[in-house]
XYZ file of C-alpha atoms in Angstrom:
304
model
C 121.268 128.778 85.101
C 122.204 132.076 86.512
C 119.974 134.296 87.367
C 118.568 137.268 84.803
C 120.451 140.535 85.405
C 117.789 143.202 85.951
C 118.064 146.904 85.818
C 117.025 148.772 89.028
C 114.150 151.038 88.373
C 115.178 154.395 88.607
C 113.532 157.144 89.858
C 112.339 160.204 87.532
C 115.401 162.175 87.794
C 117.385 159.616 87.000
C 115.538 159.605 83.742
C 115.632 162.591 82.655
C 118.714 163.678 80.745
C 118.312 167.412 81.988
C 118.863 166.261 85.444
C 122.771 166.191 85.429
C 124.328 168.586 84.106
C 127.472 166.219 83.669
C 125.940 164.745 80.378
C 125.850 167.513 78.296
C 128.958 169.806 77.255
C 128.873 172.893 75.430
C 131.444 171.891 73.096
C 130.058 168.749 71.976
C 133.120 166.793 73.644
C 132.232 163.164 74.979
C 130.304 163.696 78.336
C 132.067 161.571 81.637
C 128.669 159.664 81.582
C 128.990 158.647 78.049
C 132.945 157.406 79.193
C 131.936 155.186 81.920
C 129.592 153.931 79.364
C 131.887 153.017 76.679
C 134.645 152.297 79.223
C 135.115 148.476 78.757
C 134.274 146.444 81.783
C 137.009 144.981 84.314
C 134.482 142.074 85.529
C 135.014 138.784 83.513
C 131.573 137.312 81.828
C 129.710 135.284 84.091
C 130.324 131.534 83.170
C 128.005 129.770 81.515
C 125.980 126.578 83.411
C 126.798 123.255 82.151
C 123.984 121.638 80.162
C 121.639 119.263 81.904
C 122.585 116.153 82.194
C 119.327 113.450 83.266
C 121.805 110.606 83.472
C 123.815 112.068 85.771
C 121.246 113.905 87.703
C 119.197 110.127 87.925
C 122.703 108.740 88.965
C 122.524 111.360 91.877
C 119.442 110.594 93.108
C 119.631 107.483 92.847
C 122.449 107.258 95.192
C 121.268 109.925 97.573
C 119.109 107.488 99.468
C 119.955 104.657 101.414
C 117.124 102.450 100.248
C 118.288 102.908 96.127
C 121.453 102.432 97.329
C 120.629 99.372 98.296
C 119.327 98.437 95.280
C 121.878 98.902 93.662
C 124.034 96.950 95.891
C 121.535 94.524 94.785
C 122.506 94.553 91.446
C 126.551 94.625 91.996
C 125.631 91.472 94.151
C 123.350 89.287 92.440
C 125.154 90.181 88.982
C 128.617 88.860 90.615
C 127.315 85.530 91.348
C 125.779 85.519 88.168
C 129.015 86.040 86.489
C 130.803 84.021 89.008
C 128.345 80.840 88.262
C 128.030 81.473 84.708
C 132.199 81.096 84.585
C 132.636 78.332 87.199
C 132.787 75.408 84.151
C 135.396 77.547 82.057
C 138.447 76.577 82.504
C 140.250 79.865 81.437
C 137.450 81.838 84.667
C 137.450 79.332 86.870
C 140.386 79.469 89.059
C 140.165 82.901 88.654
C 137.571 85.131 87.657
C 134.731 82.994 89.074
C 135.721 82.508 92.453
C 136.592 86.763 93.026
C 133.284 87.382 91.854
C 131.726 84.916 94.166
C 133.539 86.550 96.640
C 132.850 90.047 95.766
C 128.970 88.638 96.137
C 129.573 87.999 99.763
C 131.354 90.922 100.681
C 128.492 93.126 99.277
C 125.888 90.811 100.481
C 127.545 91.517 104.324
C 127.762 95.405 103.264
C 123.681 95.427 103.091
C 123.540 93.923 105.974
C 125.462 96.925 107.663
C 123.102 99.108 105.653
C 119.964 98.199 107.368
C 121.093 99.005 110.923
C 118.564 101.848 110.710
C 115.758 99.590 109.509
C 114.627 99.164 113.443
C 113.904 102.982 113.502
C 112.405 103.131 110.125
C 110.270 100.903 110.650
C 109.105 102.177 114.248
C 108.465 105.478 112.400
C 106.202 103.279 109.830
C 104.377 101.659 112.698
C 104.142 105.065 114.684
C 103.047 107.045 111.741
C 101.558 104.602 109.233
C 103.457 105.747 106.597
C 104.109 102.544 105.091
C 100.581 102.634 103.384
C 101.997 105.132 100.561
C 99.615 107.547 101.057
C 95.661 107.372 102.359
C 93.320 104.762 100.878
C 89.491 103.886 100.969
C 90.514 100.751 101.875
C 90.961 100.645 105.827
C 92.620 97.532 105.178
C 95.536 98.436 103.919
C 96.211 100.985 106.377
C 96.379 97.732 109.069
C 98.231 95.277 106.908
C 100.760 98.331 106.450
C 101.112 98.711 110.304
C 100.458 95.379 111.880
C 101.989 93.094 109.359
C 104.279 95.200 107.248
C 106.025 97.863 110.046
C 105.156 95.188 112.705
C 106.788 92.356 111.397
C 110.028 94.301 110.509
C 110.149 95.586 114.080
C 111.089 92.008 115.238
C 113.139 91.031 111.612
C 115.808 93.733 111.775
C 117.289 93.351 115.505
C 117.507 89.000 115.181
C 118.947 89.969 111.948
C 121.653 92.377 113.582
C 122.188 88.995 116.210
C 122.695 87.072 113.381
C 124.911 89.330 111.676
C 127.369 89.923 115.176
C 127.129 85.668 115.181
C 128.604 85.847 111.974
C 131.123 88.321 111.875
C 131.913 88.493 116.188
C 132.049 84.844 116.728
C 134.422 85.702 119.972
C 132.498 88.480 120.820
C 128.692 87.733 120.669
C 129.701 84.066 122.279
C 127.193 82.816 119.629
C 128.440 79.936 117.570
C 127.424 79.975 113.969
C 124.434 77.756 114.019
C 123.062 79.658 116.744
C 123.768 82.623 113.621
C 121.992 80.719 111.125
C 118.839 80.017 113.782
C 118.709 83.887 114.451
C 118.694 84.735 110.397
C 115.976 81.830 110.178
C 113.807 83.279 112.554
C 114.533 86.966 110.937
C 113.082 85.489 107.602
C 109.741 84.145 109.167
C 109.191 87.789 110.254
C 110.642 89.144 106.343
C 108.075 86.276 104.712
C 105.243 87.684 107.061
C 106.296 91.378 105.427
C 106.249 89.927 102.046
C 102.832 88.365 102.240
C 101.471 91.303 103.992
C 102.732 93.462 101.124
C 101.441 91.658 98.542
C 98.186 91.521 100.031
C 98.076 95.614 100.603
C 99.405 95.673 96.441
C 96.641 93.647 95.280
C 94.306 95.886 97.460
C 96.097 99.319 95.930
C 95.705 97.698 92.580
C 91.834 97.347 93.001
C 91.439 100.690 94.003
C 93.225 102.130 91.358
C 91.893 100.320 88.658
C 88.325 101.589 89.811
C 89.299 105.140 90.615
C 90.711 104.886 86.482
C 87.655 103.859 85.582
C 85.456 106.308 87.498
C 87.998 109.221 85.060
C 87.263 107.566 82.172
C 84.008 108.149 82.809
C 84.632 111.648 83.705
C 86.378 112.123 80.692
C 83.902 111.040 78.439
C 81.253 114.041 80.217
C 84.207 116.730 80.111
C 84.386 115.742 76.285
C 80.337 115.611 75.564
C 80.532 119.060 77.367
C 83.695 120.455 75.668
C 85.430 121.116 78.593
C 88.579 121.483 77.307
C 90.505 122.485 80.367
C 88.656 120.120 82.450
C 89.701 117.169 80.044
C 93.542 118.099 80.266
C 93.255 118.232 84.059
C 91.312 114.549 83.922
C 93.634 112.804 81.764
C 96.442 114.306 83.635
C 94.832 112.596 86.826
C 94.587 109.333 84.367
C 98.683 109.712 83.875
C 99.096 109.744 87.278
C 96.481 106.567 88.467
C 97.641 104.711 85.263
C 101.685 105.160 86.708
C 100.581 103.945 90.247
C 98.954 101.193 89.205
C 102.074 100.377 86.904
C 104.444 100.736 90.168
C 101.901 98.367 92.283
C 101.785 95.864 89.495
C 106.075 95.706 89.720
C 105.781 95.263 93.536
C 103.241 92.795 93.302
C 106.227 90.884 90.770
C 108.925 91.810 93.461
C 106.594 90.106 96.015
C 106.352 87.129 93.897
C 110.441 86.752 93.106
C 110.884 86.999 96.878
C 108.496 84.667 98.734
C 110.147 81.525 97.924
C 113.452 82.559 99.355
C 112.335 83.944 102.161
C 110.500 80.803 102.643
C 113.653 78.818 101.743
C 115.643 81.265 104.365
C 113.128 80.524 106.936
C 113.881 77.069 107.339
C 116.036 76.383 110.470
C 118.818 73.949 108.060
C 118.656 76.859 105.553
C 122.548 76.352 105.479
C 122.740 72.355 105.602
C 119.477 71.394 103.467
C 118.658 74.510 101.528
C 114.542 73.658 100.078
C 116.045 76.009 96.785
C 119.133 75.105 94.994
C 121.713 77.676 93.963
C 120.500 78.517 90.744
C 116.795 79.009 90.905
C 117.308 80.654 94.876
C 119.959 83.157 93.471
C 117.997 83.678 89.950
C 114.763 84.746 91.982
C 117.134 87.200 93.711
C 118.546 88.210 90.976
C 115.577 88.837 88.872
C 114.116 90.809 92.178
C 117.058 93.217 92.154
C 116.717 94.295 88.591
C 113.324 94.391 88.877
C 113.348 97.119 91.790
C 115.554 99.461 90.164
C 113.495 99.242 87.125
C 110.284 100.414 89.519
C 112.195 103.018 90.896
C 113.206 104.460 87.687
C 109.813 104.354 86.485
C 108.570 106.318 89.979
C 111.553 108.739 88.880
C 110.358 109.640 85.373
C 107.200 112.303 85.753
């Protein structure tokens, strides 16, 4: 919105009428004051803002970020294939339809992997800084499975990933054949399944936590009610909002954790390619239930 127009304060002559002599004629004519006044003005109305719009301004955000835009690279992905296998027995789709989208799902899946060539250096901030906790915690615990196993482990995942990825796409120029490729993205995945079990681990200790520290307010409550604290009850059950939302996000990651472990697993294996332990369906359906599932959590972490 723009801003309010405010009148300058003036000072006490400018107040008082007597002060110029300008605004009052003897012969009752129209003083030049009382012109300018009714003169109409040369500047156009301001233009009024455009309403809200929370779609678009969740849209925005969303896609500000490299990590949500990833998710939702996730979804464009594991939604093609979807399509694509869901067509593949039609005969009208699948000549056509089916094998573009399957397509489209590996063009996208090598555009994420061009996304993370930053995840090195985020993740030596998160091992540097500790930041990968989300926040301080009684729990010393989760502090160290957040460094050691979570940061840690990614420090080794993304650069065998980026070999894997030059295998793939630089065949001539990396001198790596593509089974060498596949061996690098194997051993990237033992490092992803050691994040995955580390986070799950540091969830299911956030989740404890929480559910104590909610039950410590409700106790707190209860005496700010006996008492009639009013204003202490509305700043408690705001606190309970807030706990009760966290433990709502940890309980989705704890799900995301879930959905991912047996592909990473399955991707961990050195004949991945040759004698996946998954088949295509339930491999890809994990995947694709993960990806909707993570921009439903970071909607929810959106919404106050």
């Amino acid at each position: 919105m723009p801003p309010l127009r405010q009148r300058k304060p003036g000072n006490t002559a400018d107040e008082d009428d007597s002060s110029d002599p300008s605004e009052h004629q003897e012969d009752g004519g129209v003083s030049n004051g009382q012109q300018a006044k009714n003169k109409p003005s040369s500047n156009p109305p301001p233009t009024p803002a455009p309403a809200p719009s929370p779609l678009l301004d969740t849209v925005c955000t969303f896609g500000a970020q490299t990590f949500t835009t990833d998710q939702g690279l996730k979804i464009i992905q594991w939604s093609s294939w979807a399509i694509a296998y869901l067509t593949a027995s039609s005969r009208q789709h699948k000549e056509t339809l089916s094998p573009a989208l399957q397509k489209l799902s590996g063009e996208v899946s090598f555009t994420r992997y061009v996304l993370r060539f930053y995840g090195f250096f985020q993740s030596l901030e998160g091992y540097r800084s500790g930041s990968w906790a989300g926040g301080s915690w009684e729990n010393p615990k989760i502090a160290k499975i957040a460094k050691y196993l979570m940061a840690g482990s990614m420090l080794f995942y993304y650069p065998l990933e980026h070999v894997a990825y030059a295998g793939w796409k630089l065949p001539t120029l990396s001198k790596f054949s593509r089974d060498n490729a596949n061996m690098m993205s194997a051993l990237s995945c033992v490092f992803w399944t050691t994040f995955i079990i580390g986070d799950f681990w540091a969830s299911c200790l956030k989740w404890n936590e929480l559910k104590k520290k909610l039950i410590d307010l409700g106790r707190l409550l209860a005496i700010k009610k006996r008492d009639d604290d009013k204003a202490g009850m509305m700043e408690v059950e705001q606190e309970q909002h807030a706990v009760a939302k966290r433990i709502r996000l940890v309980k989705l990651q704890v799900i995301r954790c879930l959905l991912f472990i047996l592909p990473s697993v399955n991707w961990s294996l050195p004949n991945w390619a040759t004698n996946p332990l998954l088949g295509e369906l339930p491999l890809n359906g994990l995947m694709l239930a993960e990806a909707y599932t993570s921009v439903y959590q970071t909607l929810v972490g959106m919404r106050g």
